[in-house]
Coordinates of C-alpha atoms in Angstrom, one line a residue:
M1 CA 200.8 64.9 102.2
T2 CA 197.9 67.1 101.1
T3 CA 194.5 65.7 102.0
F4 CA 191.6 65.3 99.6
G5 CA 189.6 67.8 101.7
A6 CA 192.3 70.5 101.3
E7 CA 192.5 70.0 97.5
F8 CA 188.7 69.9 97.2
G9 CA 188.4 73.0 99.3
L10 CA 190.7 74.9 96.9
L11 CA 188.7 73.8 93.9
V12 CA 185.4 74.8 95.6
K13 CA 186.8 78.3 96.4
R14 CA 187.9 78.8 92.8
R15 CA 184.6 77.6 91.2
R16 CA 182.6 79.6 93.7
A17 CA 184.5 82.8 92.7
L18 CA 184.1 82.1 89.0
R19 CA 180.3 81.9 89.5
G20 CA 180.2 85.1 91.6
L21 CA 178.8 83.4 94.7
S22 CA 179.6 84.4 98.3
Q23 CA 180.1 81.7 100.9
D24 CA 176.7 82.6 102.3
Q25 CA 175.0 82.2 98.9
L26 CA 176.7 78.8 98.4
A27 CA 175.6 77.7 101.9
N28 CA 172.0 78.8 101.0
L29 CA 172.1 76.8 97.8
L30 CA 173.1 73.7 99.7
W31 CA 170.6 74.3 102.4
A32 CA 167.8 74.3 99.9
E33 CA 168.7 70.6 99.2
L34 CA 169.2 69.4 102.8
K35 CA 166.7 68.7 105.5
G36 CA 166.9 69.4 109.2
P37 CA 168.4 72.3 111.2
K38 CA 171.5 70.2 112.1
D39 CA 172.3 70.0 108.4
H40 CA 172.1 73.7 107.8
P41 CA 175.5 74.8 106.4
R42 CA 176.6 78.3 107.2
K43 CA 179.4 80.6 105.9
P44 CA 181.8 79.3 108.6
D45 CA 181.2 75.8 107.3
I46 CA 182.1 76.8 103.7
S47 CA 185.1 78.7 105.0
R48 CA 186.4 75.7 106.9
L49 CA 186.1 73.6 103.8
E50 CA 187.8 76.1 101.5
T51 CA 190.7 76.6 103.9
G52 CA 191.4 72.9 104.1
R53 CA 190.2 72.4 107.7
V54 CA 187.8 69.6 106.6
A55 CA 190.1 66.6 105.8
N56 CA 187.3 64.2 104.7
P57 CA 184.1 66.0 103.7
Q58 CA 181.0 63.9 103.7
E59 CA 180.3 62.3 100.3
R60 CA 176.8 63.7 100.0
T61 CA 178.3 67.2 100.7
V62 CA 180.9 66.6 97.9
L63 CA 178.3 65.5 95.4
L64 CA 175.9 68.4 96.2
I65 CA 178.6 71.0 96.0
C66 CA 179.8 69.5 92.7
E67 CA 176.3 69.7 91.3
K68 CA 175.8 73.4 92.3
L69 CA 179.3 74.5 91.1
G70 CA 179.5 72.4 87.9
I71 CA 182.5 70.3 89.1
S72 CA 182.8 67.1 87.1
E73 CA 183.2 63.6 88.5
H74 CA 186.6 63.3 86.7
E75 CA 187.9 66.4 88.5
V76 CA 187.0 64.9 91.9
N77 CA 188.5 61.6 91.0
V78 CA 191.8 63.3 90.1
L79 CA 191.8 64.9 93.6
R80 CA 191.3 61.5 95.3
R81 CA 194.4 60.0 93.8
A82 CA 197.6 59.9 95.8
P83 CA 200.2 62.5 94.6
P84 CA 203.3 61.2 92.7
P85 CA 206.8 61.6 94.1
D86 CA 207.8 65.3 94.3
P87 CA 209.1 66.1 90.8
Y88 CA 211.8 68.5 92.0
G89 CA 213.0 66.3 94.9
L90 CA 212.1 69.2 97.2
S91 CA 210.7 66.9 99.9
S92 CA 214.3 66.3 100.8
V93 CA 214.6 70.0 101.5
Y94 CA 212.0 70.0 104.3
D95 CA 214.3 68.9 107.1
T96 CA 217.8 68.9 105.8
F97 CA 220.1 70.2 103.1
R98 CA 222.0 67.0 102.8
A99 CA 220.1 65.6 99.7
K100 CA 221.2 68.5 97.5
S101 CA 224.2 70.8 97.5
R102 CA 223.7 74.4 98.4
E103 CA 224.5 75.3 94.7
D104 CA 221.7 73.0 93.5
L105 CA 219.2 74.6 95.9
Y106 CA 220.2 78.1 94.7
R107 CA 219.8 77.0 91.1
V108 CA 216.3 75.6 91.7
A109 CA 215.2 78.7 93.7
E110 CA 216.5 81.0 90.9
S111 CA 214.5 79.0 88.4
F112 CA 211.4 79.8 90.4
G113 CA 212.1 83.6 90.4
M114 CA 213.9 84.0 93.8
D115 CA 216.3 86.9 93.7
A116 CA 219.8 86.3 95.2
P117 CA 218.9 83.0 97.0
Q118 CA 222.4 82.8 98.4
D119 CA 221.6 85.9 100.5
Q120 CA 218.5 84.3 102.1
S121 CA 218.4 82.5 105.4
D122 CA 218.1 78.7 105.5
A123 CA 214.6 79.1 106.9
K124 CA 213.4 81.4 104.1
L125 CA 215.0 79.3 101.4
I126 CA 213.3 76.1 102.7
A127 CA 209.9 77.8 103.1
F128 CA 210.2 79.2 99.6
L129 CA 211.0 75.8 98.1
Q130 CA 208.2 74.1 100.1
D131 CA 205.7 76.6 98.7
K132 CA 206.9 76.0 95.2
A133 CA 206.7 72.2 95.6
K134 CA 203.0 72.6 96.7
D135 CA 202.4 74.9 93.7
I136 CA 203.9 72.3 91.3
E137 CA 201.6 69.6 92.8
S138 CA 198.6 71.8 92.3
L139 CA 199.6 72.4 88.7
R140 CA 199.9 68.7 88.1
R141 CA 196.4 68.2 89.4
E142 CA 195.1 71.1 87.4
V143 CA 196.5 69.7 84.2
E144 CA 195.4 66.1 85.0
A145 CA 191.9 67.4 85.3
L146 CA 191.9 68.7 81.8
P147 CA 191.7 65.5 79.6
G148 CA 188.5 64.2 78.1
R149 CA 188.2 66.7 75.3
S150 CA 189.7 64.6 72.5
E151 CA 192.3 61.8 72.1
R152 CA 194.8 64.1 70.3
V153 CA 194.5 66.8 73.0
D154 CA 194.8 64.2 75.7
N155 CA 198.0 62.9 74.3
I156 CA 199.5 66.4 74.4
L157 CA 198.3 66.9 77.9
G158 CA 199.9 63.6 78.9
A159 CA 203.2 64.8 77.5
A160 CA 202.8 68.1 79.5
L161 CA 202.2 66.1 82.7
A162 CA 205.4 64.1 82.0
A163 CA 207.3 67.4 81.4
I164 CA 206.0 68.7 84.7
G165 CA 207.1 65.6 86.5
A166 CA 210.5 65.9 85.0
G167 CA 210.7 69.6 86.1
N168 CA 210.7 70.9 82.5
L169 CA 208.2 73.7 83.0
G170 CA 209.1 75.5 79.8
E171 CA 208.4 72.4 77.8
A172 CA 205.1 71.9 79.6
R173 CA 204.1 75.4 78.8
T174 CA 204.8 74.9 75.1
L175 CA 202.8 71.7 75.1
L176 CA 199.8 73.4 76.7
D177 CA 200.0 76.1 74.0
S178 CA 199.9 73.3 71.4
A179 CA 196.9 71.7 73.1
R180 CA 195.1 75.0 73.0
E181 CA 195.7 75.5 69.3
M182 CA 194.6 72.0 68.5
Q183 CA 191.5 72.4 70.6
R184 CA 190.6 75.6 68.7
E185 CA 190.8 73.6 65.5
L186 CA 188.6 70.8 66.9
L187 CA 186.0 73.3 68.0
R188 CA 184.7 71.1 70.8
K189 CA 183.8 73.2 73.9
P190 CA 186.4 75.8 72.8
L191 CA 185.5 78.5 75.4
E192 CA 185.8 76.4 78.6
T193 CA 188.7 74.3 77.3
N194 CA 190.8 77.1 76.0
A195 CA 190.4 79.1 79.1
A196 CA 191.3 76.2 81.3
L197 CA 194.5 75.5 79.2
I198 CA 195.5 79.2 79.4
E199 CA 194.9 79.1 83.2
A200 CA 197.3 76.1 83.4
T201 CA 199.9 78.0 81.4
A202 CA 199.5 81.0 83.7
S203 CA 200.1 78.7 86.7
I204 CA 203.4 77.7 85.2
Y205 CA 204.4 81.3 84.8
L206 CA 203.5 82.0 88.4
I207 CA 205.6 79.0 89.6
E208 CA 208.5 80.4 87.6
G209 CA 208.0 83.8 89.2
K210 CA 206.9 85.5 86.0
A211 CA 203.8 87.4 87.2
E212 CA 203.7 89.7 84.1
A213 CA 203.5 86.7 81.7
A214 CA 200.8 85.1 83.9
F215 CA 198.9 88.4 83.8
A216 CA 199.0 88.4 80.0
A217 CA 197.8 84.8 79.8
L218 CA 195.0 85.3 82.2
S219 CA 193.9 88.5 80.5
A220 CA 193.7 86.5 77.2
A221 CA 191.6 83.9 78.9
A222 CA 189.2 86.5 80.2
D223 CA 189.1 88.2 76.8
S224 CA 188.1 85.0 75.1
T225 CA 185.2 84.6 77.5
A226 CA 184.2 88.3 77.5
A227 CA 183.9 88.2 73.7
I228 CA 180.9 85.9 74.2
D229 CA 179.7 86.9 77.7
R230 CA 180.7 90.2 79.1
I231 CA 179.7 89.4 82.7
D232 CA 181.3 86.0 82.7
G233 CA 184.5 87.6 81.4
A234 CA 184.3 90.1 84.3
R235 CA 183.9 87.1 86.8
R236 CA 187.0 85.5 85.4
R237 CA 189.0 88.7 85.7
R238 CA 188.0 88.9 89.4
A239 CA 188.9 85.2 90.0
Y240 CA 192.2 85.7 88.2
G241 CA 192.8 88.9 90.2
D242 CA 192.4 86.9 93.4
L243 CA 194.9 84.4 92.0
L244 CA 197.5 87.1 91.3
S245 CA 196.8 88.8 94.6
G246 CA 197.4 85.6 96.5
H247 CA 200.7 85.1 94.6
G248 CA 201.8 88.6 95.3
L249 CA 201.0 88.2 99.0
R250 CA 203.1 85.0 99.2
Y251 CA 206.0 85.9 97.0
G252 CA 206.0 89.6 96.5
G253 CA 206.8 91.0 93.1
A254 CA 204.3 92.4 90.7
G255 CA 201.4 90.2 91.7
L256 CA 199.4 92.8 93.7
P257 CA 199.6 95.7 91.2
L258 CA 198.7 93.3 88.3
A259 CA 195.8 92.0 90.3
I260 CA 194.5 95.6 90.8
R261 CA 194.7 96.1 87.0
L262 CA 192.5 93.0 86.5
F263 CA 190.0 94.2 89.1
D264 CA 190.0 97.6 87.5
R265 CA 189.1 96.0 84.1
A266 CA 186.5 93.8 85.7
L267 CA 184.8 96.8 87.3
Q268 CA 184.7 98.5 83.9
D269 CA 182.9 95.5 82.4
L270 CA 180.4 95.0 85.3
T271 CA 178.2 97.8 86.5
R272 CA 176.1 98.1 89.5
D273 CA 173.0 97.9 87.3
D274 CA 174.1 94.5 85.9
D275 CA 174.3 92.8 89.3
A276 CA 174.6 95.0 92.4
W277 CA 175.6 92.2 94.8
L278 CA 178.3 90.9 92.4
F279 CA 179.5 94.5 91.8
A280 CA 180.0 94.8 95.6
A281 CA 181.9 91.6 95.7
F282 CA 184.2 92.9 93.0
L283 CA 184.7 96.1 94.9
N284 CA 185.6 94.2 98.0
S285 CA 188.2 92.1 96.1
R286 CA 189.8 95.2 94.6
A287 CA 189.8 96.9 98.0
L288 CA 191.6 94.0 99.6
A289 CA 194.4 94.1 97.0
L290 CA 194.6 97.9 97.2
Q291 CA 194.9 97.7 101.0
A292 CA 197.6 95.0 100.8
Q293 CA 199.6 97.1 98.3
G294 CA 199.1 100.2 100.4
S295 CA 200.5 98.4 103.4
R296 CA 203.6 97.5 101.4
T297 CA 204.1 101.0 99.9
A298 CA 205.6 103.9 101.7
G299 CA 204.8 107.6 101.3
P300 CA 202.0 109.3 99.3
D301 CA 201.7 106.3 96.9
G302 CA 200.9 104.0 99.8
A303 CA 198.4 106.5 101.2
A304 CA 196.7 106.7 97.9
F305 CA 196.2 102.9 97.7
L306 CA 194.7 102.9 101.2
S307 CA 192.4 105.8 100.3
R308 CA 191.2 103.9 97.3
A309 CA 190.6 100.8 99.4
V310 CA 188.5 102.8 101.9
A311 CA 186.4 104.3 99.1
D312 CA 185.8 100.8 97.6
Y313 CA 184.7 99.4 101.0
T314 CA 182.4 102.4 101.5
L315 CA 180.7 102.0 98.2
A316 CA 180.4 98.2 98.7
L317 CA 178.6 99.0 102.1
S318 CA 176.0 100.9 100.2
I319 CA 175.0 97.6 98.6
R320 CA 175.9 95.1 101.4
T321 CA 173.5 96.6 103.9
R322 CA 172.9 95.0 107.3
A323 CA 169.3 94.5 106.5
E324 CA 169.9 92.5 103.3
H325 CA 173.4 91.0 103.7
P326 CA 174.3 91.1 107.5
V327 CA 177.3 88.8 107.4
D328 CA 178.8 90.4 104.3
W329 CA 178.0 93.8 105.8
A330 CA 179.9 93.0 109.0
G331 CA 182.9 91.5 107.1
T332 CA 183.2 94.5 104.9
L333 CA 183.0 96.8 107.9
Q334 CA 185.9 94.9 109.5
N335 CA 187.9 95.2 106.2
R336 CA 187.3 98.9 106.1
A337 CA 188.3 99.2 109.8
N338 CA 191.6 97.5 109.0
A339 CA 192.3 100.0 106.2
L340 CA 191.3 103.0 108.4
S341 CA 193.6 101.7 111.1
Q342 CA 196.5 101.6 108.6
Q343 CA 195.6 105.1 107.4
G344 CA 195.4 106.4 111.0
S345 CA 198.7 104.9 112.0
R346 CA 200.5 106.7 109.2
R347 CA 199.1 110.2 110.1
A348 CA 200.0 112.2 113.1
G349 CA 197.8 114.6 115.1
P350 CA 194.0 114.9 115.1
E351 CA 193.6 113.6 111.6
G352 CA 195.3 110.3 112.5
A353 CA 193.4 110.0 115.8
A354 CA 190.1 110.5 113.9
L355 CA 190.8 107.7 111.5
L356 CA 191.7 105.4 114.4
S357 CA 188.5 106.3 116.1
R358 CA 186.5 105.6 112.9
A359 CA 188.1 102.1 112.8
V360 CA 187.0 101.4 116.4
D361 CA 183.4 102.4 115.4
D362 CA 183.5 100.0 112.4
Y363 CA 184.8 97.1 114.5
T364 CA 182.1 97.8 117.2
Q365 CA 179.3 97.8 114.6
A366 CA 180.7 94.5 113.1
L367 CA 180.4 92.9 116.5
S368 CA 176.6 93.5 116.4
V369 CA 176.5 90.7 113.8
F370 CA 179.7 88.8 114.6
T371 CA 178.4 87.6 118.0
R372 CA 180.3 84.9 120.0
A373 CA 177.3 82.7 119.9
E374 CA 176.7 82.8 116.1
H375 CA 180.1 83.5 114.7
P376 CA 182.7 82.7 117.3
V377 CA 185.8 82.8 115.0
D378 CA 184.8 86.1 113.4
W379 CA 184.0 87.5 116.8
A380 CA 187.4 86.5 118.1
M381 CA 189.1 88.0 115.0
T382 CA 187.3 91.2 115.5
R383 CA 188.2 91.4 119.1
A384 CA 191.9 90.7 118.2
N385 CA 191.8 93.4 115.6
M386 CA 190.3 95.8 118.2
A387 CA 193.2 94.9 120.5
L388 CA 195.7 95.9 117.8
Q389 CA 193.7 99.1 117.2
E390 CA 193.7 100.1 120.8
Q391 CA 197.5 99.3 121.0
A392 CA 198.0 101.7 118.0
R393 CA 195.9 104.4 119.7
A394 CA 198.0 104.0 122.9
G395 CA 201.1 105.0 120.9
H396 CA 199.6 107.6 118.7
D397 CA 199.7 110.6 121.0
S398 CA 202.8 110.7 123.1
R399 CA 201.2 113.4 125.3
A400 CA 198.2 111.3 126.4
D401 CA 198.2 108.5 129.0
P402 CA 198.4 105.2 127.0
R403 CA 197.2 103.0 129.8
P404 CA 193.4 103.2 129.1
H405 CA 194.0 102.1 125.6
L406 CA 196.5 99.4 126.6
R407 CA 194.0 98.0 129.2
A408 CA 191.2 98.0 126.6
A409 CA 193.5 96.2 124.2
L410 CA 194.3 93.6 126.8
D411 CA 190.6 93.0 127.5
H412 CA 190.0 92.5 123.8
V413 CA 192.9 90.0 123.2
E414 CA 192.1 88.0 126.4
A415 CA 188.5 87.7 125.1
A416 CA 189.8 86.5 121.7
L417 CA 191.9 83.9 123.5
E418 CA 188.8 82.4 124.9
V419 CA 188.0 81.2 121.3
F420 CA 191.5 80.9 119.9
D421 CA 192.9 77.7 121.4
P422 CA 196.2 75.9 120.5
D423 CA 194.5 72.8 119.1
H424 CA 192.0 74.3 116.7
T425 CA 193.5 77.7 115.8
P426 CA 197.2 77.4 116.6
F427 CA 198.3 80.3 114.4
Y428 CA 195.8 82.8 115.8
H429 CA 196.4 81.5 119.3
G430 CA 200.1 82.0 119.0
T431 CA 199.8 85.6 117.6
A432 CA 197.1 86.6 120.2
T433 CA 199.2 85.1 123.0
A434 CA 202.3 87.1 121.9
L435 CA 200.1 90.3 121.7
R436 CA 198.7 89.6 125.2
D437 CA 202.2 89.2 126.6
D438 CA 203.4 92.4 124.9
L439 CA 200.5 94.4 126.4
R440 CA 201.0 93.0 129.8
A441 CA 204.7 94.0 129.7
A442 CA 203.8 97.5 128.4
L443 CA 201.4 98.0 131.3
A444 CA 203.8 96.6 133.8
A445 CA 206.5 99.1 132.6
L446 CA 204.0 102.0 133.1
A447 CA 202.9 100.9 136.6
P448 CA 203.8 103.5 139.3

């Protein structure tokens, strides 16, 4: 069962993005209200909250974050309630297929946009349905947090919740459209309410695997905001781009290219002169999507996506300087290093080697801020990335001795494993352990 902390963390991440705040900036806002060095929240604390690693956040922290991000008491109370039974009966899928016939599972998966589910392995089919069950529960909470505008609108939203519970997502989408039209007529908080209703409609489209329809709905929500406040509209496009990007990373499809289109439009509406820091944050978001799309695209098109990502990171670094934004500077350097590494791995000869060398330089500079004492997880992540980088360099030039790079990679990953332990960071511990074993085997095979 999803904890309150995990649900609250997702809400905090979304509202923070809409307000154009970094994790450091939110931490500083909270610090201004708290006393004593032990209470000083930092970026890693906000990151732990947003990624669901704080199961039960302190009540005063919840109240203070709600105050700073404009989260209502009603929204928090909705998150505290226990979830209803799984509307699609997908909980029975987690461990066994016995509760549903294979044909029923295929039908449900197809309704969520999975192509040829009958060709998927059992593990992939179960994982896909588990993710969709979580998405439906998030949608239910999103819609449940909407009431309070008017009795007539609340009645329609109640019917939409019932439709979601029955698995009738098309009916729920129609009801949300009706609620939005009624809200426009009532003219009570039309901007926030209409945008929230459109966002809920877009969530349904994404659950159904209809990324293009979600893109159209989210663009309409941003347009309704931008007509009144250009910069707020740009903020929404960035947040919606992050939503589509996350969907594309999880499920594939058109999510990433559509996210890039939203980021492109956001960066047309927001200039560096409007808000330099926010402009840099937008660049970083677009670069991450471009980099992800580049990694999934072969040939010249993929190379073009990666080149655009590196250019965005480089421009962002002219704003996110070490002197003014050291943590964001280091994070952006690490992102650029990842993109340079992907570029270098695709290119042979001196050009590829030079790109891989530039990536090492960026990682090394990032470690001047991401120290083990101050930022242990970021430090370990950087060391693990450097291990992968050295591994790539070892295999780049078949004429050179790979052992120096393999030894350097092994040193990096063993250092990372001093932080990544199986209890607190099981995923990173597992991947780093596998990399360490691979490197040891490669060195053993090359031993005289």
